[in-house]
CSV table of C-alpha atoms in Angstrom, one decimal:
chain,number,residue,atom,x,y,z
A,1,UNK,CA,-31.4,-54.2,-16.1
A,2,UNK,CA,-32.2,-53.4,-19.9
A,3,UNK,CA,-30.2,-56.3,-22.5
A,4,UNK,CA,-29.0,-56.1,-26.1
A,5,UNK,CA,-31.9,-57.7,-28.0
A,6,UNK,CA,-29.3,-59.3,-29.9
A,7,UNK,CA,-26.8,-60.6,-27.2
A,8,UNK,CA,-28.5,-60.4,-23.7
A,9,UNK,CA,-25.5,-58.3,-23.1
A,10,UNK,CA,-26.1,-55.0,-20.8
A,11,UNK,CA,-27.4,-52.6,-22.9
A,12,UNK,CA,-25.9,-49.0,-23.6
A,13,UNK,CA,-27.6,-47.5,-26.4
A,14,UNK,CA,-31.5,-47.2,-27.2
A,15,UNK,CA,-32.2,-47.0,-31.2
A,16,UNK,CA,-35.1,-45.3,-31.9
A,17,UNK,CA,-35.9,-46.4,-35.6
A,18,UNK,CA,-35.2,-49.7,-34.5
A,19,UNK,CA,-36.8,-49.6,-31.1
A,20,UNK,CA,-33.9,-51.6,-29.9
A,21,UNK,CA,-31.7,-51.3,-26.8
A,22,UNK,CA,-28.2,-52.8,-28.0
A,23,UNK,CA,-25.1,-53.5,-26.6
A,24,UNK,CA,-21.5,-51.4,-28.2
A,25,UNK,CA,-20.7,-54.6,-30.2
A,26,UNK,CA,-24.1,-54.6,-31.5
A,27,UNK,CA,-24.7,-51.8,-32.4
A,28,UNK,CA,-21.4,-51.5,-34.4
A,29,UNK,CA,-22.7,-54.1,-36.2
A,30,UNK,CA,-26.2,-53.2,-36.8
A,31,UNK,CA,-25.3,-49.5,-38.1
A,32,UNK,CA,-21.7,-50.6,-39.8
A,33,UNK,CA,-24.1,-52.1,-42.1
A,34,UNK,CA,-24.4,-49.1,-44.7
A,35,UNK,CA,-24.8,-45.4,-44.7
A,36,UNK,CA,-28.8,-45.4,-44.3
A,37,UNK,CA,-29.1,-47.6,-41.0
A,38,UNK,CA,-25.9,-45.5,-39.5
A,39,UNK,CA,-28.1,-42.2,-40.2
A,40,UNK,CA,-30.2,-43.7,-37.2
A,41,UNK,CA,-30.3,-41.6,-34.2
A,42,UNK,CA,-29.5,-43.5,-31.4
A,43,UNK,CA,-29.8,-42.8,-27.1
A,44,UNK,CA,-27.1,-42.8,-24.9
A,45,UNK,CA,-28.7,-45.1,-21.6
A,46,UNK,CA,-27.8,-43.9,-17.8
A,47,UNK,CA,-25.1,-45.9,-17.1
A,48,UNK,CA,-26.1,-45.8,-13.3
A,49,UNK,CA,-30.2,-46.3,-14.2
A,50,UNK,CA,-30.2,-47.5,-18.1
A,51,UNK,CA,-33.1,-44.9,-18.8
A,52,UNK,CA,-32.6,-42.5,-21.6
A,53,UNK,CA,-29.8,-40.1,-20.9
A,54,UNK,CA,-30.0,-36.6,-23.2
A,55,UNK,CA,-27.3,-37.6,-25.4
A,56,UNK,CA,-28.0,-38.3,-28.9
A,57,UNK,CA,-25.9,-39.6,-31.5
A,58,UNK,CA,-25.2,-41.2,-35.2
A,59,UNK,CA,-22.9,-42.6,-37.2
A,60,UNK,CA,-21.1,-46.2,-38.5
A,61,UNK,CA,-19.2,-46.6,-35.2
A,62,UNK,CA,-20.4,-44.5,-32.0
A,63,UNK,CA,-17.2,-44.6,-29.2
A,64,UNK,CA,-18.1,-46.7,-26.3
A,65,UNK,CA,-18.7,-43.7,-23.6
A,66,UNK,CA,-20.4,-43.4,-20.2
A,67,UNK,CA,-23.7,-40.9,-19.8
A,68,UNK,CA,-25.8,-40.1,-16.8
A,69,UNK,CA,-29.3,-39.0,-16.7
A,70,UNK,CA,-31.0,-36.1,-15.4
A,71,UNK,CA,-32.4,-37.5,-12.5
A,72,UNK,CA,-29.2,-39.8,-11.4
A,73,UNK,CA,-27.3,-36.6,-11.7
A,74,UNK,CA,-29.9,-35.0,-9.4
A,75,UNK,CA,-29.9,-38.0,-7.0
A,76,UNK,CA,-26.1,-37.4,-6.4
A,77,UNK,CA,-26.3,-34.0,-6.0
A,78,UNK,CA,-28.9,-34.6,-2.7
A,79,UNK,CA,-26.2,-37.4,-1.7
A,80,UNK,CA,-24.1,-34.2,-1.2
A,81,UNK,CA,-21.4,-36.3,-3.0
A,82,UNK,CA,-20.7,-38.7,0.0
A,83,UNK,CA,-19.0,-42.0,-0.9
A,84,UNK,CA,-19.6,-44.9,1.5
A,85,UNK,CA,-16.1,-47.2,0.7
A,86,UNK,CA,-15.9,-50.8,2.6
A,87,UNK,CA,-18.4,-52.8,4.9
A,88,UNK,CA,-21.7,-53.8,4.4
A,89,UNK,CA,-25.3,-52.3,3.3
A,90,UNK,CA,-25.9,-52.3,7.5
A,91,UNK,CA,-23.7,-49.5,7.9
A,92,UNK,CA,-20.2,-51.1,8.7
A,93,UNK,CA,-18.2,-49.2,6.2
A,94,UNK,CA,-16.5,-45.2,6.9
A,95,UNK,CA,-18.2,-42.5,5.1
A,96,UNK,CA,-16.1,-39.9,3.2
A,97,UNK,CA,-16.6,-36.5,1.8
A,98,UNK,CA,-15.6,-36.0,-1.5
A,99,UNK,CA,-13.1,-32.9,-1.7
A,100,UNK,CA,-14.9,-30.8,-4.6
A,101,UNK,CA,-12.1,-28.1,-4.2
A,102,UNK,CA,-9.0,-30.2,-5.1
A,103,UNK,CA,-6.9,-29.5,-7.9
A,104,UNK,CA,-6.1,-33.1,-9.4
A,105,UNK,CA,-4.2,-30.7,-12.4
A,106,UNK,CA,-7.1,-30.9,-14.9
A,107,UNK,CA,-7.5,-27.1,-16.8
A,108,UNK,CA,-10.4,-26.1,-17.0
A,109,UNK,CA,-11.8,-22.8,-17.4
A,110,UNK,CA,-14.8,-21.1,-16.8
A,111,UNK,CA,-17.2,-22.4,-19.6
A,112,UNK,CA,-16.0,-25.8,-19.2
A,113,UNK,CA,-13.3,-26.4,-21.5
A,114,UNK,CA,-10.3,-27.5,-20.6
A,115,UNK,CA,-7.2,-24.5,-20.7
A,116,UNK,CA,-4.1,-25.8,-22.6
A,117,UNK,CA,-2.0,-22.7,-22.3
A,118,UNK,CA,-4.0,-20.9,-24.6
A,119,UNK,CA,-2.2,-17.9,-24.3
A,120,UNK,CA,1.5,-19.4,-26.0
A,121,UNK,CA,-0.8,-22.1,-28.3
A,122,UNK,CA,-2.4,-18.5,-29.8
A,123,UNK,CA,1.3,-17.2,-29.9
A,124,UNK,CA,2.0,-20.6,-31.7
A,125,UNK,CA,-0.9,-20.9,-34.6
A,126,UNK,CA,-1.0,-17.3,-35.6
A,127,UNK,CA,-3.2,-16.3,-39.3
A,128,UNK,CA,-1.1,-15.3,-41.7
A,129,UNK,CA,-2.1,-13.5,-45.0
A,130,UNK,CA,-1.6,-16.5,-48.1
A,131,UNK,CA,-0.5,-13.6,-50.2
A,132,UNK,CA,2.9,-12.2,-49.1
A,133,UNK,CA,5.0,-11.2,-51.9
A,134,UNK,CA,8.1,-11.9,-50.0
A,135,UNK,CA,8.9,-14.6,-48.0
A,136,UNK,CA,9.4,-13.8,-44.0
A,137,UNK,CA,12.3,-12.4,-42.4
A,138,UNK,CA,14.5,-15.0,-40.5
A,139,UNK,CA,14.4,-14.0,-36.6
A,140,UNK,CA,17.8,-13.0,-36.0
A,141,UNK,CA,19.4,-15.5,-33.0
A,142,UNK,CA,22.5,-13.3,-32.3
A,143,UNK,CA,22.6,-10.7,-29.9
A,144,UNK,CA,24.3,-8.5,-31.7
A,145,UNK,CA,21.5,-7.3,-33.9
A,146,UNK,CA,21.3,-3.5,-34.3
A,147,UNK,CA,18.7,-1.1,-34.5
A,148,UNK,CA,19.0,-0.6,-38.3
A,149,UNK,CA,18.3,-4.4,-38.6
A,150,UNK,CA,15.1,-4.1,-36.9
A,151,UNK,CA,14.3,-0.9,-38.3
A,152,UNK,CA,14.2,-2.3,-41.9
A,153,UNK,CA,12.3,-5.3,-40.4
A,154,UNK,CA,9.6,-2.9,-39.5
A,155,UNK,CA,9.5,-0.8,-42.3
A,156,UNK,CA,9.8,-4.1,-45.0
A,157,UNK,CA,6.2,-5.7,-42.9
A,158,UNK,CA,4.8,-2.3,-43.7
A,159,UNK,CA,5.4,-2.7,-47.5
A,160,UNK,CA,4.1,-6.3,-47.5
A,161,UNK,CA,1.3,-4.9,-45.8
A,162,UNK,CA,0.3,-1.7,-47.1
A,163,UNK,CA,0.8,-3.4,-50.9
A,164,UNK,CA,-1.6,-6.6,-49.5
A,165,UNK,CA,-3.8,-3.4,-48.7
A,166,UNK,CA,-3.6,-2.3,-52.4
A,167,UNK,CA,-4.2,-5.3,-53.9
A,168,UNK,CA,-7.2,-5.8,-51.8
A,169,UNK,CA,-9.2,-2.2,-52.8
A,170,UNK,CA,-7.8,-3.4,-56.5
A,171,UNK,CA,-10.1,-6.1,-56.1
A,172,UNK,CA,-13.1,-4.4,-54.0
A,173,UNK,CA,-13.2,-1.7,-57.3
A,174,UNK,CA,-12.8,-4.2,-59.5
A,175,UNK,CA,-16.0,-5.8,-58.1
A,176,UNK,CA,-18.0,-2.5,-58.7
């Protein structure tokens, strides 16, 4: 097992100016020095292994995190994630399959990030033009709004926008 060259702690990250595998503590206080030692890159280590994992990072303070190499990653994978849970090394323990398929409620969609109800957060945080010449219409709660209402709604957007429009070939033939 690697050590912090400063603490004989477990090490986690690998500095590669330095040349020095250091411990979280350690490191904060190496590269909290100044600005120039916290430009250093530094190297995740396996968590499972401690040999160079592909994560890079620099900074003042890097957040204590778990990585796993290529190769431990691969090792698991030939496992065909089996998880042996009690007993002893001679084989005294049950052997379970891990249920890949399970939904423990995490969102997550296809390219890997996780899905907060993207569809009503876009509803929510909208781009609006910074030059409106009148302020927005109040959404009318009652039920009793009438076609006219919403009619002169419409037709007041389409003012703010086709003058926004204006303004904005003002400017292009300005330009010219």
């Amino acid at each position: 097992m690697k050590q912090c060259e400063l603490c004989k702690s477990p090490a986690n990250i690998y500095c590669d100016p330095d040349r020095a595998n250091l411990c979280w503590d350690c490191d904060k206080k190496v590269h909290g020095a100044n600005f120039l030692v916290a430009k250093h890159t530094r190297t995740l280590l396996c968590h499972a292994c401690q040999s160079p994992s592909p994560w890079r990072s620099s900074g003042l303070n890097l957040t204590p995190v778990v990585s796993v190499c290529g190769d431990c990653v691969k090792g698991r994978d030939r496992a065909e994630s089996r998880i042996e849970l009690g007993g002893d090394d001679i084989g005294g323990g049950t052997v379970y399959e891990c249920d890949n398929n399970s939904d423990d409620g995490d969102d997550v969609d296809e390219h890997g990030e996780e899905d907060y109800g993207g569809e009503e957060e876009e509803e929510e945080n909208q781009v609006v033009p910074g030059g409106l010449s009148s302020p927005p219409h109040p959404i009318s709660t009652s039920s009793s709004s009438t076609d006219e209402e919403s009619s002169s709604r419409s037709s007041s957007c389409r003012e703010t926008a086709n003058s926004m429009i204006s303004r904005n070939r003002l400017r292009e033939n300005n330009k010219l």
